[in-house]
Amino acid sequence: MKKQHISNEIRKLRFLNDEMTQQQLADEVGVTRQTIVAIEKGKYPPTLEISFRIAAVFSLPLEEVFQYHPENDEFKKRKSDKSCR
Amino acid sequence: MKKQHISNEIRKLRFLNDEMTQQQLADEVGVTRQTIVAIEKGKYPPTLEISFRIAAVFSLPLEEVFQYHPENDEFKKRKSDKSCR
DNA sequence: TACAAATGTAAAGTATTTTTTACATCACGC
DNA sequence: GCGTGATGTAAAAAATACTTTACATTTGTA
């Protein structure tokens, strides 16, 4: 029932960033290592708050850490495509 | 115990976007109106997945819909400021 | 006035995220 | 070989996001 609509670069970024360990990242973000493991492996989508914190640790915009793939999302195709501004 | 680290432009965007109602947005996002109300008022931070869906409805990048304010976050000041690339 | 549509609030229940605890494996250096 | 640090996995408990239901308020309009 759950495809993967959100991918992330966390593991890659950890290594680019001084070989940071899961535990270090967890500490910086303020969560447990388990949470990092689960998010890193895409076990479940994190809270927006934690997502922002992770991106902040890497000094990157959120969307360079997490990517949304609407094509895998059951709520993909909007009938009306009104965009804003 | 909970400051507001994340603000959003949802209400503003609803009106800019064809005067979309909470219910309409909820339907497009695939959640209930209650969820939209709660997120709109910042009652709790949404899941990253729902955040991405909301941004998709407005055809905007996530960070133009949700803004992170680390200065209000207890996990604000990183001691080491290693940035990535 | 009366009715309908949009919004605000609240409370109880369900689902999901996060923590806590625990153990197993692998690689490294001593 | 032994110990230590990093990672993988798992399962139950705690916390929190989300739903469902319900009702009150406001605004517009017939």
Short mmCIF file of C-alpha atoms (C1' of nucleotides) in Angstrom, two decimals:
data_model
loop_
_atom_site.label_atom_id
_atom_site.label_comp_id
_atom_site.label_asym_id
_atom_site.label_seq_id
_atom_site.Cartn_x
_atom_site.Cartn_y
_atom_site.Cartn_z
CA MET A 1 0.00 0.00 0.00
CA LYS A 2 3.03 2.27 0.32
CA LYS A 3 5.26 3.05 -2.61
CA GLN A 4 8.24 5.28 -2.17
CA HIS A 5 7.41 8.81 -3.24
CA ILE A 6 10.25 10.46 -1.42
CA SER A 7 13.92 9.71 -1.84
CA ASN A 8 16.82 11.30 -0.05
CA GLU A 9 20.54 11.88 -0.22
CA ILE A 10 21.25 11.58 3.45
CA ARG A 11 23.70 8.73 3.29
CA LYS A 12 25.58 10.35 0.46
CA LEU A 13 25.65 13.68 2.28
CA ARG A 14 26.91 12.13 5.46
CA PHE A 15 29.97 10.86 3.69
CA LEU A 16 30.54 14.06 1.76
CA ASN A 17 30.24 15.88 5.03
CA ASP A 18 33.29 14.78 6.90
CA GLU A 19 32.29 11.13 7.02
CA MET A 20 29.64 11.99 9.55
CA THR A 21 28.24 8.95 11.30
CA GLN A 22 24.57 8.20 11.80
CA GLN A 23 25.00 8.90 15.48
CA GLN A 24 26.61 12.27 14.87
CA LEU A 25 23.88 13.29 12.49
CA ALA A 26 21.25 12.09 14.95
CA ASP A 27 22.83 14.20 17.67
CA GLU A 28 22.99 17.29 15.50
CA VAL A 29 19.41 16.86 14.43
CA GLY A 30 18.21 16.01 17.89
CA VAL A 31 16.72 12.60 17.20
CA THR A 32 17.85 9.04 17.85
CA ARG A 33 20.05 7.04 15.54
CA GLN A 34 17.10 4.77 14.81
CA THR A 35 15.23 7.68 13.31
CA ILE A 36 18.13 8.50 11.04
CA VAL A 37 18.41 4.88 9.96
CA ALA A 38 14.70 4.68 9.19
CA ILE A 39 14.62 7.93 7.25
CA GLU A 40 17.84 7.17 5.42
CA LYS A 41 16.39 3.87 4.25
CA GLY A 42 13.07 5.45 3.41
CA LYS A 43 11.20 3.32 5.89
CA TYR A 44 8.77 6.13 6.48
CA PRO A 45 8.54 9.83 5.63
CA PRO A 46 9.86 12.10 8.36
CA THR A 47 8.15 15.09 9.86
CA LEU A 48 8.69 18.37 8.04
CA GLU A 49 10.41 19.72 11.13
CA ILE A 50 13.01 16.97 11.24
CA SER A 51 13.45 17.23 7.48
CA PHE A 52 14.29 20.90 7.82
CA ARG A 53 16.71 20.18 10.64
CA ILE A 54 18.52 17.55 8.59
CA ALA A 55 18.81 19.92 5.66
CA ALA A 56 20.11 22.59 8.02
CA VAL A 57 22.87 20.31 9.27
CA PHE A 58 24.10 19.99 5.69
CA SER A 59 23.48 23.67 5.00
CA LEU A 60 21.40 22.70 2.03
CA PRO A 61 17.87 23.56 0.93
CA LEU A 62 15.42 20.87 1.86
CA GLU A 63 14.80 19.89 -1.72
CA GLU A 64 18.42 18.99 -2.28
CA VAL A 65 18.19 16.50 0.52
CA PHE A 66 14.71 15.11 -0.12
CA GLN A 67 13.16 14.62 -3.55
CA TYR A 68 9.49 14.11 -4.19
CA HIS A 69 8.44 11.79 -6.98
CA PRO A 70 4.77 12.45 -7.62
CA GLU A 71 4.69 9.85 -10.35
CA ASN A 72 4.91 7.18 -7.68
CA ASP A 73 2.24 8.86 -5.62
CA GLU A 74 -1.35 7.71 -5.88
CA PHE A 75 -2.28 11.37 -5.59
CA LYS A 76 -0.28 12.21 -8.66
CA LYS A 77 -2.23 13.62 -11.52
CA ARG A 78 -4.05 16.81 -10.73
CA LYS A 79 -6.86 17.42 -13.13
CA SER A 80 -6.61 21.20 -12.94
CA ASP A 81 -3.13 22.55 -13.26
CA LYS A 82 -3.58 26.03 -11.97
CA SER A 83 -0.26 27.37 -10.86
CA CYS A 84 0.32 30.31 -8.63
CA ARG A 85 2.05 33.46 -9.80
CA MET B 1 7.07 23.58 25.25
CA LYS B 2 6.47 24.08 21.54
CA LYS B 3 7.51 27.21 19.78
CA GLN B 4 6.70 27.69 16.14
CA HIS B 5 9.72 26.88 14.01
CA ILE B 6 7.81 26.44 10.81
CA SER B 7 5.54 28.97 9.20
CA ASN B 8 3.59 28.59 6.01
CA GLU B 9 1.82 30.54 3.33
CA ILE B 10 -1.02 28.13 2.79
CA ARG B 11 -3.86 30.49 3.58
CA LYS B 12 -2.36 33.19 1.42
CA LEU B 13 -1.78 30.74 -1.41
CA ARG B 14 -5.31 29.40 -1.23
CA PHE B 15 -6.69 32.85 -1.91
CA LEU B 16 -4.17 33.65 -4.61
CA ASN B 17 -5.05 30.34 -6.17
CA ASP B 18 -8.56 30.86 -7.32
CA GLU B 19 -9.95 31.39 -3.82
CA MET B 20 -9.51 27.74 -3.14
CA THR B 21 -11.33 26.60 -0.02
CA GLN B 22 -9.86 24.46 2.74
CA GLN B 23 -12.03 21.59 1.55
CA GLN B 24 -10.85 21.87 -2.03
CA LEU B 25 -7.23 21.92 -0.98
CA ALA B 26 -7.83 18.97 1.32
CA ASP B 27 -9.33 17.01 -1.54
CA GLU B 28 -6.47 17.79 -3.87
CA VAL B 29 -3.92 16.86 -1.26
CA GLY B 30 -5.80 13.78 -0.17
CA VAL B 31 -6.30 14.63 3.47
CA THR B 32 -9.22 15.87 5.52
CA ARG B 33 -10.13 19.49 5.99
CA GLN B 34 -9.16 19.19 9.63
CA THR B 35 -5.62 18.42 8.63
CA ILE B 36 -5.46 21.50 6.43
CA VAL B 37 -6.86 23.64 9.23
CA ALA B 38 -4.30 22.29 11.69
CA ILE B 39 -1.36 22.74 9.36
CA GLU B 40 -2.53 26.16 8.20
CA LYS B 41 -2.66 27.32 11.81
CA GLY B 42 0.62 25.65 12.65
CA LYS B 43 -0.96 23.40 15.22
CA TYR B 44 1.56 20.71 14.36
CA PRO B 45 4.17 20.15 11.68
CA PRO B 46 2.94 18.00 8.81
CA THR B 47 4.62 14.97 7.37
CA LEU B 48 7.14 15.66 4.61
CA GLU B 49 4.94 13.73 2.23
CA ILE B 50 1.90 15.90 2.81
CA SER B 51 4.07 18.99 2.69
CA PHE B 52 5.30 18.02 -0.75
CA ARG B 53 1.76 17.33 -1.91
CA ILE B 54 0.57 20.71 -0.75
CA ALA B 55 3.43 22.43 -2.52
CA ALA B 56 2.63 20.42 -5.64
CA VAL B 57 -0.96 21.65 -5.62
CA PHE B 58 0.32 25.20 -5.77
CA SER B 59 3.05 24.24 -8.24
CA LEU B 60 5.61 25.76 -5.95
CA PRO B 61 8.80 24.45 -4.38
CA LEU B 62 8.26 23.30 -0.85
CA GLU B 63 10.31 26.08 0.63
CA GLU B 64 8.05 28.73 -0.83
CA VAL B 65 5.14 27.21 1.03
CA PHE B 66 6.87 26.30 4.29
CA GLN B 67 9.59 28.33 5.97
CA TYR B 68 11.89 27.04 8.64
CA HIS B 69 12.96 29.43 11.37
CA PRO B 70 15.87 27.79 13.16
CA GLU B 71 16.20 30.74 15.50
CA ASN B 72 13.01 29.62 17.22
CA ASP B 73 14.22 26.06 17.37
CA GLU B 74 15.87 24.75 20.51
CA PHE B 75 18.19 22.89 18.17
CA LYS B 76 19.33 26.10 16.60
CA LYS B 77 22.97 26.87 17.03
CA ARG B 78 25.25 24.28 15.55
CA LYS B 79 28.70 24.47 17.09
CA SER B 80 30.47 23.25 13.97
CA ASP B 81 29.38 24.95 10.81
CA LYS B 82 30.69 22.59 8.22
CA SER B 83 28.79 23.10 5.04
CA CYS B 84 28.57 20.74 2.14
CA ARG B 85 29.90 21.70 -1.30
"C1'" DT C 1 -35.84 35.13 8.30
"C1'" DA C 2 -33.95 31.12 6.55
"C1'" DC C 3 -30.63 28.52 4.17
"C1'" DA C 4 -26.10 27.24 2.44
"C1'" DA C 5 -21.08 27.55 2.19
"C1'" DA C 6 -16.76 28.45 4.50
"C1'" DT C 7 -14.31 28.51 8.61
"C1'" DG C 8 -12.99 27.57 13.84
"C1'" DT C 9 -12.81 24.46 17.57
"C1'" DA C 10 -12.87 20.28 20.12
"C1'" DA C 11 -12.72 15.48 21.57
"C1'" DA C 12 -12.05 10.62 20.84
"C1'" DG C 13 -10.15 7.20 17.93
"C1'" DT C 14 -6.80 5.39 14.43
"C1'" DA C 15 -2.51 5.42 12.11
"C1'" DT C 16 2.07 6.61 11.83
"C1'" DT C 17 6.40 8.47 13.41
"C1'" DT C 18 9.91 8.42 16.98
"C1'" DT C 19 12.06 6.46 21.07
"C1'" DT C 20 13.94 2.90 23.81
"C1'" DT C 21 16.19 -1.28 24.26
"C1'" DA C 22 18.59 -4.96 22.55
"C1'" DC C 23 21.40 -7.80 19.84
"C1'" DA C 24 24.07 -9.22 15.58
"C1'" DT C 25 27.53 -8.22 12.06
"C1'" DC C 26 31.46 -6.11 9.98
"C1'" DA C 27 35.85 -3.64 9.90
"C1'" DC C 28 39.67 -1.75 12.29
"C1'" DG C 29 43.56 -1.47 15.35
"C1'" DC C 30 45.88 -3.32 19.36
"C1'" DG D 1 42.06 -13.05 19.39
"C1'" DC D 2 39.86 -9.21 21.71
"C1'" DG D 3 37.70 -4.75 22.13
"C1'" DT D 4 35.62 -0.74 20.07
"C1'" DG D 5 32.97 2.00 16.79
"C1'" DA D 6 29.75 2.03 12.96
"C1'" DT D 7 25.90 -0.06 10.94
"C1'" DG D 8 21.52 -3.30 10.29
"C1'" DT D 9 17.44 -5.11 12.20
"C1'" DA D 10 13.61 -5.78 15.21
"C1'" DA D 11 9.88 -5.17 18.48
"C1'" DA D 12 7.27 -2.80 22.02
"C1'" DA D 13 6.23 1.60 24.05
"C1'" DA D 14 5.53 6.53 23.71
"C1'" DA D 15 4.51 10.54 21.21
"C1'" DT D 16 2.32 12.85 17.69
"C1'" DA D 17 0.02 13.34 13.11
"C1'" DC D 18 -4.30 12.49 11.02
"C1'" DT D 19 -9.33 11.15 10.80
"C1'" DT D 20 -14.00 11.22 12.07
"C1'" DT D 21 -17.76 13.39 13.93
"C1'" DA D 22 -20.03 17.12 15.61
"C1'" DC D 23 -21.37 21.68 16.48
"C1'" DA D 24 -20.83 26.90 16.58
"C1'" DT D 25 -19.93 31.20 14.05
"C1'" DT D 26 -19.77 34.11 10.17
"C1'" DT D 27 -21.02 35.72 5.62
"C1'" DG D 28 -23.70 36.02 1.64
"C1'" DT D 29 -27.90 35.60 -0.66
"C1'" DA D 30 -32.71 34.19 -1.75
#
